[in-house]
Short mmCIF file of C-alpha atoms in Angstrom, two decimals:
data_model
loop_
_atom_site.label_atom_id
_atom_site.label_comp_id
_atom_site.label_asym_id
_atom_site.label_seq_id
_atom_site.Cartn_x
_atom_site.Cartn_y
_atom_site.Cartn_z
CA UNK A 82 105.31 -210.42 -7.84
CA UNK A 83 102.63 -211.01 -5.09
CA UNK A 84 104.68 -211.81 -1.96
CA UNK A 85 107.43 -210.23 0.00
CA UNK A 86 109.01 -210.64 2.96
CA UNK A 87 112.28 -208.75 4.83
CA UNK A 88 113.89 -210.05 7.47
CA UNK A 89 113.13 -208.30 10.78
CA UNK A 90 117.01 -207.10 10.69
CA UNK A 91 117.24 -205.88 7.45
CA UNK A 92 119.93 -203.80 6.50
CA UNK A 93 118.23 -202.56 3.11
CA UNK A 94 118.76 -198.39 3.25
CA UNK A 95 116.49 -197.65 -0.01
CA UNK A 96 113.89 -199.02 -1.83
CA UNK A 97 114.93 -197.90 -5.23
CA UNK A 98 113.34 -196.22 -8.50
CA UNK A 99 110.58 -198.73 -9.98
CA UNK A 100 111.27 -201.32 -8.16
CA UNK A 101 107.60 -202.56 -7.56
CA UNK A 102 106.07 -200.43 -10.04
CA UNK A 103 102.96 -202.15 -11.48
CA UNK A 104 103.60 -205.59 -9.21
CA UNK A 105 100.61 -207.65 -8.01
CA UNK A 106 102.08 -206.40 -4.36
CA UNK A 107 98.58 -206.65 -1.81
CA UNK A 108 100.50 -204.97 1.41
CA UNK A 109 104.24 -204.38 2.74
CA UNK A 110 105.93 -203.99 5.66
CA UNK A 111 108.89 -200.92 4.82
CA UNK A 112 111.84 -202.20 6.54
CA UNK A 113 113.16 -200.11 9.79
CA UNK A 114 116.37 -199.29 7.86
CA UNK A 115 114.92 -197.84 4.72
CA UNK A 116 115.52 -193.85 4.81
CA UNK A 117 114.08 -193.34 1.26
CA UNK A 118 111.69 -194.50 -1.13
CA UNK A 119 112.75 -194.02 -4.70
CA UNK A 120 109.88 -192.36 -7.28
CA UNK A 121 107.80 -194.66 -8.61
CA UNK A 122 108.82 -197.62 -6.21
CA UNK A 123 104.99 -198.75 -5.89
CA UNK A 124 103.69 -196.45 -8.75
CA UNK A 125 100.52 -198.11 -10.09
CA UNK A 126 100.62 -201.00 -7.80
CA UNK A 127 96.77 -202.03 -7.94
CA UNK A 128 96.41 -204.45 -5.70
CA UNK A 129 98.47 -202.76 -3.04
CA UNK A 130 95.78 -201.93 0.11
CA UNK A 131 98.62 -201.69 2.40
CA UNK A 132 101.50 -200.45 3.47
CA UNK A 133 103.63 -200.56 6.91
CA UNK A 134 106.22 -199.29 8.49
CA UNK A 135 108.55 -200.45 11.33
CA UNK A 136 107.93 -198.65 14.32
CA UNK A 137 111.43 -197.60 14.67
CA UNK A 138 111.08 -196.56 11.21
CA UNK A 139 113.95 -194.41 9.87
CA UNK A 140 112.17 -193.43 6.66
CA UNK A 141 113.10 -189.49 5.88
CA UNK A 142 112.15 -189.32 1.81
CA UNK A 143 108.97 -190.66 0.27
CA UNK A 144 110.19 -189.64 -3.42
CA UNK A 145 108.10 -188.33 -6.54
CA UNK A 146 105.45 -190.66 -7.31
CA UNK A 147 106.33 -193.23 -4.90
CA UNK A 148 102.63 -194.39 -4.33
CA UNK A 149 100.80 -193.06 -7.17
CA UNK A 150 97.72 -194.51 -8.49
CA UNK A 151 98.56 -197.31 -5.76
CA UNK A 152 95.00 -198.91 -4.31
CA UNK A 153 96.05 -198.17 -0.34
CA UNK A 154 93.41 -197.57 1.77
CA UNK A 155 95.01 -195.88 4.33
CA UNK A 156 98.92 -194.92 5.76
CA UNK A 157 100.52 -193.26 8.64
CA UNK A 158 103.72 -191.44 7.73
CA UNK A 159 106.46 -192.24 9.96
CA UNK A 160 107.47 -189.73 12.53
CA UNK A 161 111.18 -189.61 10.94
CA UNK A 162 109.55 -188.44 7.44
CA UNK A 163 111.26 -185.01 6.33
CA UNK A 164 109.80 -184.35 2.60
CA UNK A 165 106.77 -185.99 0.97
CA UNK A 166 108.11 -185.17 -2.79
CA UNK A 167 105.31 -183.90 -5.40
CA UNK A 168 102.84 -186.43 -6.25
CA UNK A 169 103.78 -189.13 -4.24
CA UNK A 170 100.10 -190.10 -3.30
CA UNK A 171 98.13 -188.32 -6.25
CA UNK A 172 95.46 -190.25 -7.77
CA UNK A 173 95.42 -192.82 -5.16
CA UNK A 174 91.56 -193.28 -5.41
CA UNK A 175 90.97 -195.05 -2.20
CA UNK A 176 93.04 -193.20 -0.34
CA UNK A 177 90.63 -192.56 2.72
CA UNK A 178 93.10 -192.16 6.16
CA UNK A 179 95.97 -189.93 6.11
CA UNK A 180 97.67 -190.00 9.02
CA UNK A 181 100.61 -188.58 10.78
CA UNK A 182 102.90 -190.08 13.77
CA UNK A 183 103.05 -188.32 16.98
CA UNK A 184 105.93 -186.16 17.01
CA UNK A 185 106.21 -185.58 13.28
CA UNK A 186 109.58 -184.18 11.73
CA UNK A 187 107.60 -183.68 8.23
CA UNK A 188 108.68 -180.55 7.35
CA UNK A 189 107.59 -180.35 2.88
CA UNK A 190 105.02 -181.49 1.18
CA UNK A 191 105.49 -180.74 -1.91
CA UNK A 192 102.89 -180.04 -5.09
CA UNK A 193 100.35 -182.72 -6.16
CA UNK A 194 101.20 -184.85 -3.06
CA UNK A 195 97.48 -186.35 -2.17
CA UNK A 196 95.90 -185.00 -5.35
CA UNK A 197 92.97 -187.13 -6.40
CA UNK A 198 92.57 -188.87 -3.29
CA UNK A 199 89.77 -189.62 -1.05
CA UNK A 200 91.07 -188.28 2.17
CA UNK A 201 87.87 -186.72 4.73
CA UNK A 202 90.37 -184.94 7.27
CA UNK A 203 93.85 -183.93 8.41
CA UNK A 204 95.92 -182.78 10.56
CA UNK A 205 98.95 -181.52 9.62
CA UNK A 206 101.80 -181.68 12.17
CA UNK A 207 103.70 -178.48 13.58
CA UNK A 208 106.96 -179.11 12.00
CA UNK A 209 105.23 -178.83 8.58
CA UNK A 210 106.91 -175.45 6.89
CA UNK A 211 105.58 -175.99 3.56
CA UNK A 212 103.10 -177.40 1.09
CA UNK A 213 103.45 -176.74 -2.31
CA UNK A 214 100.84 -176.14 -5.40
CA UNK A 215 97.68 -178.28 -5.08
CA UNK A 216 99.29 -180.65 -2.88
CA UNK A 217 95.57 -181.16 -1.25
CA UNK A 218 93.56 -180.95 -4.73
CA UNK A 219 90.35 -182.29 -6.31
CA UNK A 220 89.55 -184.12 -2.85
CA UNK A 221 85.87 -184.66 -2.71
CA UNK A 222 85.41 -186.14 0.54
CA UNK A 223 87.63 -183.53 2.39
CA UNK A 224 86.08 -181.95 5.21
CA UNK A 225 88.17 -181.06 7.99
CA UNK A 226 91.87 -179.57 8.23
CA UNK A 227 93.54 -178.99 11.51
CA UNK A 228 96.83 -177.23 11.91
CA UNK A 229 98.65 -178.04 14.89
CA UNK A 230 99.26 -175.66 17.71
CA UNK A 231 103.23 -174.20 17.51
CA UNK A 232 102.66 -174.99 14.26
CA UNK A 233 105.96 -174.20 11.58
CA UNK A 234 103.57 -173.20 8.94
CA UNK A 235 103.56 -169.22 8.17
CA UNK A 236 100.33 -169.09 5.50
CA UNK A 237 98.20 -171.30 3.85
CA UNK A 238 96.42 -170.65 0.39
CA UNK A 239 93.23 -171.44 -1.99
CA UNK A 240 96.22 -173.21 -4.40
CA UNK A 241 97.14 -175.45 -1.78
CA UNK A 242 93.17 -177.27 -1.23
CA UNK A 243 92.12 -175.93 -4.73
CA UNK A 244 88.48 -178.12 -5.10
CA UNK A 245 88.83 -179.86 -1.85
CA UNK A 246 85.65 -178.98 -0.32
CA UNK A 247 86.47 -178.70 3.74
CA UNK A 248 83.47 -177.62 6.30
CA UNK A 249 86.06 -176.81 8.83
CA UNK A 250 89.26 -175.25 9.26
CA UNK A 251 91.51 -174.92 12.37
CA UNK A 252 93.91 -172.00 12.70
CA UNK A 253 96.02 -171.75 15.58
CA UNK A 254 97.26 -168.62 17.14
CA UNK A 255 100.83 -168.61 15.48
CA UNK A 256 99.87 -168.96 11.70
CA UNK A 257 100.51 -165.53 9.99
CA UNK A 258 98.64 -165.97 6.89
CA UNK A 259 95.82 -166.50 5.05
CA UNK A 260 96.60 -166.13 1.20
CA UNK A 261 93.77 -165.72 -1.18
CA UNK A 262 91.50 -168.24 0.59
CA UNK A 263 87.51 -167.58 -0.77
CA UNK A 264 85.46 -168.33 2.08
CA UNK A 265 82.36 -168.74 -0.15
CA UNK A 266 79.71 -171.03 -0.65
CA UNK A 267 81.71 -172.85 -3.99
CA UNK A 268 84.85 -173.33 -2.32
CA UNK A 269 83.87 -174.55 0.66
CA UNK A 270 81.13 -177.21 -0.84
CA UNK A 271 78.30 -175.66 0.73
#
């Protein structure tokens, strides 16, 4: 499979379990209408660089493994987004731009989300409550995390960026905790 199309009104509500899962897919457009994408939907889709969303998107689930070891360069989660489920983006290699939509109802990310990618910054949006076990892991390039201001998120920990190496962290006012985070020289890549 190397082509599709949906029709501007599509009613389709999920994009189910495997249903693109190693396809010759180069970019799609998630119809508005979709509010979850099944694990493994585009799970080791190689050729897939990109990936869109309506901008009345009413996406709330991106499931286990949805995207992983997919070849996207970058995405924007929808602003509707609840949970990222564990390892939905892990070993997506090229993985550079993670971004998230103004007014962001993301409230979990769970473990292994972006492991293995190649995302440089983030900034995670005040809604966000959780992220689990080295949801941010073995990032090379990762350099800068910024927490929103009124931000949901009570603590942060080492487990959570475990051998990301970020230069710069921003902590606003409201955030409660800082659990085992090793300010050295190794964990921060200096």
């Amino acid at each position: 499979l190397k082509s599709i199309e949906f029709e501007e009104e599509s009613k389709l509500k999920s994009i189910g379990q495997y249903s693109f899962k190693s396809s010759s897919l180069p970019n799609i457009c998630i119809p508005q209408n979709v509010n979850i994408i099944g694990c493994y939907a585009f799970n080791q889709c190689n050729e897939l660089k990109k990936v869109e969303f309506s901008p009345h998107s009413k996406l709330n689930i991106i499931d286990n493994a949805a995207f992983c070891a997919s070849s996207i360069n970058e995405i924007t989660i929808p602003p509707k987004v609840k949970i990222i489920c564990k390892s939905s983006f892990s070993d997506c290699t090229n993985l550079k731009k993670l971004q998230f939509s103004p007014k962001s109802e993301l409230s979990i990310i769970e473990h292994n989300a972006f492991i293995a990618s190649k995302i440089t910054s983030i900034s995670l949006p005040a809604n966000l409550k959780y992220i689990g076990k080295y949801a941010f892991h073995n990032l090379p390039n990762f350099e800068i995390i910024e927490i929103e201001e009124n931000s949901k998120l009570s603590s942060i920990n080492t487990e959570q960026f475990i051998c990301s190496h970020f230069k710069c962290l921003m902590i606003p006012a409201n955030l409660n905790g800082l659990i085992e985070l090793n300010f050295n020289e190794k964990f921060l890549g200096l």
